[in-house]
Amino acid sequence: MSGSQTRLADRSGRLVRVPDRGRVALTAVVAAVVTAVLAWRYAGDTDAGRTDRRVTALLDAQQGAARGVAQGFAAIGGPLPVAVALLVLAPLAWRLRGGRGLALVLLGPPTAMVTTSLVLKPIVERTRGGELAFPSGHTTSVASLAVACGVLVLGLTVLPRALRLLAVAGLAGLVVAVGAGLIADEVHYPTDTLGAIGVALAVVLGVALAVDAFADMITDSGVTDPGPDPRVFDPREHPTEVLPRS
């Protein structure tokens, strides 16, 4: 790796800077609370709420090219695009942020997806069109990958802060576009996508903090006593150890 690549990011550094840990943890907690409140509010429902109806009215894309665009964005959260994104992001995370980055990608988004599909959907049992809807699985997939990318990008301190924030804003815009596509295509209610974003933030940011804590613990406990240095051995302390053997 060249010198410029080496300076791109600290591969052994923390995913979340120590001064930012409090804000990141608070964001994860707030996201989890919002998701929990929405899950309680819409548990067992099949109809749209008042907020759902208002937002859906703004995203009416049932005809022409607009519908095709909505379906295109919605498809980004499908299994194949998500699998490809994970395969591309994992080695990139390793290259940029080392073991911590790789652990974030391999643990964060998959855990968020499993939480949505196998835990929350069966528990909440909100349906649309006969299918479990809360939280949105497609939105969770894209949002969790976007949050993981955001954590990695913000760690590239060699880049100007404005450029890093612009990249994060672009990732957020992609998530919103996917959610809007699912709403306009009448696959999910707006609150389904909001709950999915909450899951992604809570899980992926929580995983980032957990990876840092675990890696720091391993680093601290890995410092062991190497024992006496043979280069400073004094034969006068143990004269028998330097006697020739017969």
mmCIF file with all atom_site columns, C-alpha atoms in Angstrom, residues 2-172:
data_model
loop_
_atom_site.group_PDB
_atom_site.id
_atom_site.type_symbol
_atom_site.label_atom_id
_atom_site.label_alt_id
_atom_site.label_comp_id
_atom_site.label_asym_id
_atom_site.label_entity_id
_atom_site.label_seq_id
_atom_site.pdbx_PDB_ins_code
_atom_site.Cartn_x
_atom_site.Cartn_y
_atom_site.Cartn_z
_atom_site.occupancy
_atom_site.B_iso_or_equiv
_atom_site.pdbx_formal_charge
_atom_site.auth_seq_id
_atom_site.auth_comp_id
_atom_site.auth_asym_id
_atom_site.auth_atom_id
_atom_site.pdbx_PDB_model_num
ATOM 1   C CA . SER A 1 2   ? 1.378   3.393   -0.975  1.00 0.00 ? 2   SER A CA 1
ATOM 2   C CA . GLY A 1 3   ? 1.908   6.241   1.445   1.00 0.00 ? 3   GLY A CA 1
ATOM 3   C CA . SER A 1 4   ? -1.177  8.130   0.210   1.00 0.00 ? 4   SER A CA 1
ATOM 4   C CA . GLN A 1 5   ? -3.346  5.034   0.677   1.00 0.00 ? 5   GLN A CA 1
ATOM 5   C CA . THR A 1 6   ? -1.922  4.486   4.138   1.00 0.00 ? 6   THR A CA 1
ATOM 6   C CA . ARG A 1 7   ? -2.925  7.993   5.149   1.00 0.00 ? 7   ARG A CA 1
ATOM 7   C CA . LEU A 1 8   ? -6.445  7.614   3.767   1.00 0.00 ? 8   LEU A CA 1
ATOM 8   C CA . ALA A 1 9   ? -7.683  6.177   7.071   1.00 0.00 ? 9   ALA A CA 1
ATOM 9   C CA . ASP A 1 10  ? -6.367  4.699   10.281  1.00 0.00 ? 10  ASP A CA 1
ATOM 10  C CA . ARG A 1 11  ? -7.072  0.982   9.769   1.00 0.00 ? 11  ARG A CA 1
ATOM 11  C CA . SER A 1 12  ? -6.517  0.286   13.450  1.00 0.00 ? 12  SER A CA 1
ATOM 12  C CA . GLY A 1 13  ? -8.506  3.295   14.650  1.00 0.00 ? 13  GLY A CA 1
ATOM 13  C CA . ARG A 1 14  ? -11.952 3.253   16.224  1.00 0.00 ? 14  ARG A CA 1
ATOM 14  C CA . LEU A 1 15  ? -15.037 3.260   14.048  1.00 0.00 ? 15  LEU A CA 1
ATOM 15  C CA . VAL A 1 16  ? -16.576 5.944   16.259  1.00 0.00 ? 16  VAL A CA 1
ATOM 16  C CA . ARG A 1 17  ? -14.363 8.617   17.767  1.00 0.00 ? 17  ARG A CA 1
ATOM 17  C CA . VAL A 1 18  ? -14.426 8.769   21.546  1.00 0.00 ? 18  VAL A CA 1
ATOM 18  C CA . PRO A 1 19  ? -15.908 12.326  21.614  1.00 0.00 ? 19  PRO A CA 1
ATOM 19  C CA . ASP A 1 20  ? -18.740 11.151  19.337  1.00 0.00 ? 20  ASP A CA 1
ATOM 20  C CA . ARG A 1 21  ? -19.693 8.002   21.238  1.00 0.00 ? 21  ARG A CA 1
ATOM 21  C CA . GLY A 1 22  ? -22.303 9.716   23.375  1.00 0.00 ? 22  GLY A CA 1
ATOM 22  C CA . ARG A 1 23  ? -24.103 11.250  20.391  1.00 0.00 ? 23  ARG A CA 1
ATOM 23  C CA . VAL A 1 24  ? -23.969 8.001   18.435  1.00 0.00 ? 24  VAL A CA 1
ATOM 24  C CA . ALA A 1 25  ? -25.345 6.018   21.370  1.00 0.00 ? 25  ALA A CA 1
ATOM 25  C CA . LEU A 1 26  ? -28.122 8.576   21.872  1.00 0.00 ? 26  LEU A CA 1
ATOM 26  C CA . THR A 1 27  ? -29.031 8.378   18.174  1.00 0.00 ? 27  THR A CA 1
ATOM 27  C CA . ALA A 1 28  ? -29.247 4.589   18.380  1.00 0.00 ? 28  ALA A CA 1
ATOM 28  C CA . VAL A 1 29  ? -31.456 4.745   21.477  1.00 0.00 ? 29  VAL A CA 1
ATOM 29  C CA . VAL A 1 30  ? -33.794 7.365   19.993  1.00 0.00 ? 30  VAL A CA 1
ATOM 30  C CA . ALA A 1 31  ? -34.107 5.327   16.787  1.00 0.00 ? 31  ALA A CA 1
ATOM 31  C CA . ALA A 1 32  ? -34.940 2.209   18.789  1.00 0.00 ? 32  ALA A CA 1
ATOM 32  C CA . VAL A 1 33  ? -37.578 4.082   20.814  1.00 0.00 ? 33  VAL A CA 1
ATOM 33  C CA . VAL A 1 34  ? -39.203 5.533   17.682  1.00 0.00 ? 34  VAL A CA 1
ATOM 34  C CA . THR A 1 35  ? -39.368 2.077   16.133  1.00 0.00 ? 35  THR A CA 1
ATOM 35  C CA . ALA A 1 36  ? -40.834 0.608   19.304  1.00 0.00 ? 36  ALA A CA 1
ATOM 36  C CA . VAL A 1 37  ? -43.519 3.314   19.492  1.00 0.00 ? 37  VAL A CA 1
ATOM 37  C CA . LEU A 1 38  ? -44.485 2.782   15.859  1.00 0.00 ? 38  LEU A CA 1
ATOM 38  C CA . ALA A 1 39  ? -44.570 -0.980  16.378  1.00 0.00 ? 39  ALA A CA 1
ATOM 39  C CA . TRP A 1 40  ? -46.902 -0.559  19.360  1.00 0.00 ? 40  TRP A CA 1
ATOM 40  C CA . ARG A 1 41  ? -49.109 1.921   17.483  1.00 0.00 ? 41  ARG A CA 1
ATOM 41  C CA . TYR A 1 42  ? -49.579 -0.167  14.342  1.00 0.00 ? 42  TYR A CA 1
ATOM 42  C CA . ALA A 1 43  ? -49.434 -3.689  15.769  1.00 0.00 ? 43  ALA A CA 1
ATOM 43  C CA . GLY A 1 44  ? -52.010 -5.880  14.036  1.00 0.00 ? 44  GLY A CA 1
ATOM 44  C CA . ASP A 1 45  ? -53.238 -3.096  11.716  1.00 0.00 ? 45  ASP A CA 1
ATOM 45  C CA . THR A 1 46  ? -54.023 -3.473  8.045   1.00 0.00 ? 46  THR A CA 1
ATOM 46  C CA . ASP A 1 47  ? -55.031 0.097   7.233   1.00 0.00 ? 47  ASP A CA 1
ATOM 47  C CA . ALA A 1 48  ? -53.049 3.288   6.762   1.00 0.00 ? 48  ALA A CA 1
ATOM 48  C CA . GLY A 1 49  ? -52.901 5.794   9.584   1.00 0.00 ? 49  GLY A CA 1
ATOM 49  C CA . ARG A 1 50  ? -53.506 9.502   9.184   1.00 0.00 ? 50  ARG A CA 1
ATOM 50  C CA . THR A 1 51  ? -49.802 10.230  8.670   1.00 0.00 ? 51  THR A CA 1
ATOM 51  C CA . ASP A 1 52  ? -49.576 7.402   6.154   1.00 0.00 ? 52  ASP A CA 1
ATOM 52  C CA . ARG A 1 53  ? -52.440 8.815   4.110   1.00 0.00 ? 53  ARG A CA 1
ATOM 53  C CA . ARG A 1 54  ? -50.986 12.316  4.047   1.00 0.00 ? 54  ARG A CA 1
ATOM 54  C CA . VAL A 1 55  ? -47.539 11.202  2.947   1.00 0.00 ? 55  VAL A CA 1
ATOM 55  C CA . THR A 1 56  ? -48.901 8.748   0.387   1.00 0.00 ? 56  THR A CA 1
ATOM 56  C CA . ALA A 1 57  ? -50.985 11.512  -1.170  1.00 0.00 ? 57  ALA A CA 1
ATOM 57  C CA . LEU A 1 58  ? -47.738 13.390  -1.908  1.00 0.00 ? 58  LEU A CA 1
ATOM 58  C CA . LEU A 1 59  ? -46.173 10.360  -3.597  1.00 0.00 ? 59  LEU A CA 1
ATOM 59  C CA . ASP A 1 60  ? -48.901 9.308   -5.967  1.00 0.00 ? 60  ASP A CA 1
ATOM 60  C CA . ALA A 1 61  ? -46.888 7.736   -8.797  1.00 0.00 ? 61  ALA A CA 1
ATOM 61  C CA . GLN A 1 62  ? -49.254 5.248   -10.323 1.00 0.00 ? 62  GLN A CA 1
ATOM 62  C CA . GLN A 1 63  ? -48.928 6.227   -13.984 1.00 0.00 ? 63  GLN A CA 1
ATOM 63  C CA . GLY A 1 64  ? -46.229 6.536   -16.624 1.00 0.00 ? 64  GLY A CA 1
ATOM 64  C CA . ALA A 1 65  ? -42.537 7.064   -16.051 1.00 0.00 ? 65  ALA A CA 1
ATOM 65  C CA . ALA A 1 66  ? -42.976 8.057   -12.418 1.00 0.00 ? 66  ALA A CA 1
ATOM 66  C CA . ARG A 1 67  ? -44.223 4.580   -11.580 1.00 0.00 ? 67  ARG A CA 1
ATOM 67  C CA . GLY A 1 68  ? -41.242 3.029   -13.346 1.00 0.00 ? 68  GLY A CA 1
ATOM 68  C CA . VAL A 1 69  ? -38.837 5.233   -11.382 1.00 0.00 ? 69  VAL A CA 1
ATOM 69  C CA . ALA A 1 70  ? -40.556 4.284   -8.131  1.00 0.00 ? 70  ALA A CA 1
ATOM 70  C CA . GLN A 1 71  ? -40.301 0.588   -8.949  1.00 0.00 ? 71  GLN A CA 1
ATOM 71  C CA . GLY A 1 72  ? -36.643 1.001   -9.889  1.00 0.00 ? 72  GLY A CA 1
ATOM 72  C CA . PHE A 1 73  ? -35.733 2.561   -6.549  1.00 0.00 ? 73  PHE A CA 1
ATOM 73  C CA . ALA A 1 74  ? -37.823 -0.002  -4.685  1.00 0.00 ? 74  ALA A CA 1
ATOM 74  C CA . ALA A 1 75  ? -35.935 -2.832  -6.401  1.00 0.00 ? 75  ALA A CA 1
ATOM 75  C CA . ILE A 1 76  ? -32.618 -1.606  -4.982  1.00 0.00 ? 76  ILE A CA 1
ATOM 76  C CA . GLY A 1 77  ? -33.570 -3.188  -1.657  1.00 0.00 ? 77  GLY A CA 1
ATOM 77  C CA . GLY A 1 78  ? -34.108 -6.614  -3.218  1.00 0.00 ? 78  GLY A CA 1
ATOM 78  C CA . PRO A 1 79  ? -32.029 -9.680  -2.236  1.00 0.00 ? 79  PRO A CA 1
ATOM 79  C CA . LEU A 1 80  ? -29.680 -9.656  -5.250  1.00 0.00 ? 80  LEU A CA 1
ATOM 80  C CA . PRO A 1 81  ? -28.647 -5.964  -5.139  1.00 0.00 ? 81  PRO A CA 1
ATOM 81  C CA . VAL A 1 82  ? -28.192 -6.188  -1.375  1.00 0.00 ? 82  VAL A CA 1
ATOM 82  C CA . ALA A 1 83  ? -26.040 -9.333  -1.647  1.00 0.00 ? 83  ALA A CA 1
ATOM 83  C CA . VAL A 1 84  ? -23.867 -7.690  -4.303  1.00 0.00 ? 84  VAL A CA 1
ATOM 84  C CA . ALA A 1 85  ? -23.527 -4.565  -2.176  1.00 0.00 ? 85  ALA A CA 1
ATOM 85  C CA . LEU A 1 86  ? -22.377 -6.641  0.807   1.00 0.00 ? 86  LEU A CA 1
ATOM 86  C CA . LEU A 1 87  ? -19.822 -8.517  -1.321  1.00 0.00 ? 87  LEU A CA 1
ATOM 87  C CA . VAL A 1 88  ? -18.391 -5.238  -2.588  1.00 0.00 ? 88  VAL A CA 1
ATOM 88  C CA . LEU A 1 89  ? -18.511 -3.371  0.713   1.00 0.00 ? 89  LEU A CA 1
ATOM 89  C CA . ALA A 1 90  ? -16.859 -6.063  2.864   1.00 0.00 ? 90  ALA A CA 1
ATOM 90  C CA . PRO A 1 91  ? -13.385 -6.024  1.212   1.00 0.00 ? 91  PRO A CA 1
ATOM 91  C CA . LEU A 1 92  ? -13.554 -2.252  0.860   1.00 0.00 ? 92  LEU A CA 1
ATOM 92  C CA . ALA A 1 93  ? -14.270 -1.924  4.575   1.00 0.00 ? 93  ALA A CA 1
ATOM 93  C CA . TRP A 1 94  ? -11.315 -4.200  5.342   1.00 0.00 ? 94  TRP A CA 1
ATOM 94  C CA . ARG A 1 95  ? -9.047  -2.141  3.102   1.00 0.00 ? 95  ARG A CA 1
ATOM 95  C CA . LEU A 1 96  ? -10.083 1.146   4.632   1.00 0.00 ? 96  LEU A CA 1
ATOM 96  C CA . ARG A 1 97  ? -10.758 0.341   8.292   1.00 0.00 ? 97  ARG A CA 1
ATOM 97  C CA . GLY A 1 98  ? -9.215  -3.062  8.949   1.00 0.00 ? 98  GLY A CA 1
ATOM 98  C CA . GLY A 1 99  ? -10.862 -5.690  11.119  1.00 0.00 ? 99  GLY A CA 1
ATOM 99  C CA . ARG A 1 100 ? -13.231 -3.232  12.758  1.00 0.00 ? 100 ARG A CA 1
ATOM 100 C CA . GLY A 1 101 ? -14.612 -2.099  9.425   1.00 0.00 ? 101 GLY A CA 1
ATOM 101 C CA . LEU A 1 102 ? -15.031 -5.654  8.198   1.00 0.00 ? 102 LEU A CA 1
ATOM 102 C CA . ALA A 1 103 ? -16.810 -6.659  11.408  1.00 0.00 ? 103 ALA A CA 1
ATOM 103 C CA . LEU A 1 104 ? -19.169 -3.705  11.067  1.00 0.00 ? 104 LEU A CA 1
ATOM 104 C CA . VAL A 1 105 ? -20.203 -4.707  7.540   1.00 0.00 ? 105 VAL A CA 1
ATOM 105 C CA . LEU A 1 106 ? -20.513 -8.420  8.268   1.00 0.00 ? 106 LEU A CA 1
ATOM 106 C CA . LEU A 1 107 ? -22.450 -7.944  11.519  1.00 0.00 ? 107 LEU A CA 1
ATOM 107 C CA . GLY A 1 108 ? -24.371 -4.671  11.257  1.00 0.00 ? 108 GLY A CA 1
ATOM 108 C CA . PRO A 1 109 ? -26.553 -4.858  8.117   1.00 0.00 ? 109 PRO A CA 1
ATOM 109 C CA . PRO A 1 110 ? -27.240 -8.618  8.350   1.00 0.00 ? 110 PRO A CA 1
ATOM 110 C CA . THR A 1 111 ? -28.302 -8.254  11.985  1.00 0.00 ? 111 THR A CA 1
ATOM 111 C CA . ALA A 1 112 ? -30.635 -5.378  11.085  1.00 0.00 ? 112 ALA A CA 1
ATOM 112 C CA . MET A 1 113 ? -32.176 -7.422  8.264   1.00 0.00 ? 113 MET A CA 1
ATOM 113 C CA . VAL A 1 114 ? -32.716 -10.446 10.497  1.00 0.00 ? 114 VAL A CA 1
ATOM 114 C CA . THR A 1 115 ? -34.200 -8.226  13.206  1.00 0.00 ? 115 THR A CA 1
ATOM 115 C CA . THR A 1 116 ? -36.723 -6.845  10.742  1.00 0.00 ? 116 THR A CA 1
ATOM 116 C CA . SER A 1 117 ? -37.686 -10.033 8.916   1.00 0.00 ? 117 SER A CA 1
ATOM 117 C CA . LEU A 1 118 ? -37.540 -12.686 11.621  1.00 0.00 ? 118 LEU A CA 1
ATOM 118 C CA . VAL A 1 119 ? -38.224 -10.718 14.809  1.00 0.00 ? 119 VAL A CA 1
ATOM 119 C CA . LEU A 1 120 ? -40.239 -7.530  14.349  1.00 0.00 ? 120 LEU A CA 1
ATOM 120 C CA . LYS A 1 121 ? -42.465 -8.449  11.418  1.00 0.00 ? 121 LYS A CA 1
ATOM 121 C CA . PRO A 1 122 ? -43.883 -11.591 13.077  1.00 0.00 ? 122 PRO A CA 1
ATOM 122 C CA . ILE A 1 123 ? -44.296 -9.766  16.389  1.00 0.00 ? 123 ILE A CA 1
ATOM 123 C CA . VAL A 1 124 ? -45.940 -6.595  15.062  1.00 0.00 ? 124 VAL A CA 1
ATOM 124 C CA . GLU A 1 125 ? -48.087 -8.378  12.452  1.00 0.00 ? 125 GLU A CA 1
ATOM 125 C CA . ARG A 1 126 ? -48.970 -5.258  10.522  1.00 0.00 ? 126 ARG A CA 1
ATOM 126 C CA . THR A 1 127 ? -49.959 -6.256  7.010   1.00 0.00 ? 127 THR A CA 1
ATOM 127 C CA . ARG A 1 128 ? -50.547 -4.675  3.625   1.00 0.00 ? 128 ARG A CA 1
ATOM 128 C CA . GLY A 1 129 ? -51.918 -6.724  0.787   1.00 0.00 ? 129 GLY A CA 1
ATOM 129 C CA . GLY A 1 130 ? -51.785 -9.820  2.936   1.00 0.00 ? 130 GLY A CA 1
ATOM 130 C CA . GLU A 1 131 ? -48.028 -9.503  3.547   1.00 0.00 ? 131 GLU A CA 1
ATOM 131 C CA . LEU A 1 132 ? -46.237 -8.530  6.755   1.00 0.00 ? 132 LEU A CA 1
ATOM 132 C CA . ALA A 1 133 ? -45.277 -4.898  6.311   1.00 0.00 ? 133 ALA A CA 1
ATOM 133 C CA . PHE A 1 134 ? -43.710 -3.406  9.464   1.00 0.00 ? 134 PHE A CA 1
ATOM 134 C CA . PRO A 1 135 ? -40.841 -2.663  9.291   1.00 0.00 ? 135 PRO A CA 1
ATOM 135 C CA . SER A 1 136 ? -40.062 -2.585  5.567   1.00 0.00 ? 136 SER A CA 1
ATOM 136 C CA . GLY A 1 137 ? -37.487 -5.235  4.730   1.00 0.00 ? 137 GLY A CA 1
ATOM 137 C CA . HIS A 1 138 ? -36.276 -3.506  1.563   1.00 0.00 ? 138 HIS A CA 1
ATOM 138 C CA . THR A 1 139 ? -35.831 -0.210  3.373   1.00 0.00 ? 139 THR A CA 1
ATOM 139 C CA . THR A 1 140 ? -34.029 -1.907  6.264   1.00 0.00 ? 140 THR A CA 1
ATOM 140 C CA . SER A 1 141 ? -31.576 -3.519  3.844   1.00 0.00 ? 141 SER A CA 1
ATOM 141 C CA . VAL A 1 142 ? -30.693 -0.287  2.046   1.00 0.00 ? 142 VAL A CA 1
ATOM 142 C CA . ALA A 1 143 ? -30.702 1.850   5.200   1.00 0.00 ? 143 ALA A CA 1
ATOM 143 C CA . SER A 1 144 ? -28.467 -0.536  7.160   1.00 0.00 ? 144 SER A CA 1
ATOM 144 C CA . LEU A 1 145 ? -25.924 -0.633  4.323   1.00 0.00 ? 145 LEU A CA 1
ATOM 145 C CA . ALA A 1 146 ? -26.094 3.157   4.076   1.00 0.00 ? 146 ALA A CA 1
ATOM 146 C CA . VAL A 1 147 ? -25.497 3.598   7.810   1.00 0.00 ? 147 VAL A CA 1
ATOM 147 C CA . ALA A 1 148 ? -22.510 1.219   7.679   1.00 0.00 ? 148 ALA A CA 1
ATOM 148 C CA . CYS A 1 149 ? -21.110 3.143   4.703   1.00 0.00 ? 149 CYS A CA 1
ATOM 149 C CA . GLY A 1 150 ? -21.682 6.390   6.561   1.00 0.00 ? 150 GLY A CA 1
ATOM 150 C CA . VAL A 1 151 ? -19.666 5.184   9.548   1.00 0.00 ? 151 VAL A CA 1
ATOM 151 C CA . LEU A 1 152 ? -16.820 4.130   7.243   1.00 0.00 ? 152 LEU A CA 1
ATOM 152 C CA . VAL A 1 153 ? -16.875 7.367   5.260   1.00 0.00 ? 153 VAL A CA 1
ATOM 153 C CA . LEU A 1 154 ? -16.874 9.588   8.334   1.00 0.00 ? 154 LEU A CA 1
ATOM 154 C CA . GLY A 1 155 ? -13.689 7.815   9.451   1.00 0.00 ? 155 GLY A CA 1
ATOM 155 C CA . LEU A 1 156 ? -11.788 8.898   6.325   1.00 0.00 ? 156 LEU A CA 1
ATOM 156 C CA . THR A 1 157 ? -10.334 11.929  8.054   1.00 0.00 ? 157 THR A CA 1
ATOM 157 C CA . VAL A 1 158 ? -7.983  12.707  5.156   1.00 0.00 ? 158 VAL A CA 1
ATOM 158 C CA . LEU A 1 159 ? -11.039 13.844  3.176   1.00 0.00 ? 159 LEU A CA 1
ATOM 159 C CA . PRO A 1 160 ? -12.483 17.310  3.835   1.00 0.00 ? 160 PRO A CA 1
ATOM 160 C CA . ARG A 1 161 ? -15.306 17.271  6.357   1.00 0.00 ? 161 ARG A CA 1
ATOM 161 C CA . ALA A 1 162 ? -17.673 18.891  3.856   1.00 0.00 ? 162 ALA A CA 1
ATOM 162 C CA . LEU A 1 163 ? -17.027 16.100  1.356   1.00 0.00 ? 163 LEU A CA 1
ATOM 163 C CA . ARG A 1 164 ? -17.670 13.410  3.973   1.00 0.00 ? 164 ARG A CA 1
ATOM 164 C CA . LEU A 1 165 ? -20.917 15.064  5.019   1.00 0.00 ? 165 LEU A CA 1
ATOM 165 C CA . LEU A 1 166 ? -21.944 15.359  1.372   1.00 0.00 ? 166 LEU A CA 1
ATOM 166 C CA . ALA A 1 167 ? -21.376 11.635  0.917   1.00 0.00 ? 167 ALA A CA 1
ATOM 167 C CA . VAL A 1 168 ? -23.482 10.864  3.991   1.00 0.00 ? 168 VAL A CA 1
ATOM 168 C CA . ALA A 1 169 ? -26.224 13.146  2.679   1.00 0.00 ? 169 ALA A CA 1
ATOM 169 C CA . GLY A 1 170 ? -26.149 11.240  -0.610  1.00 0.00 ? 170 GLY A CA 1
ATOM 170 C CA . LEU A 1 171 ? -26.544 7.936   1.225   1.00 0.00 ? 171 LEU A CA 1
ATOM 171 C CA . ALA A 1 172 ? -29.470 9.359   3.182   1.00 0.00 ? 172 ALA A CA 1
#
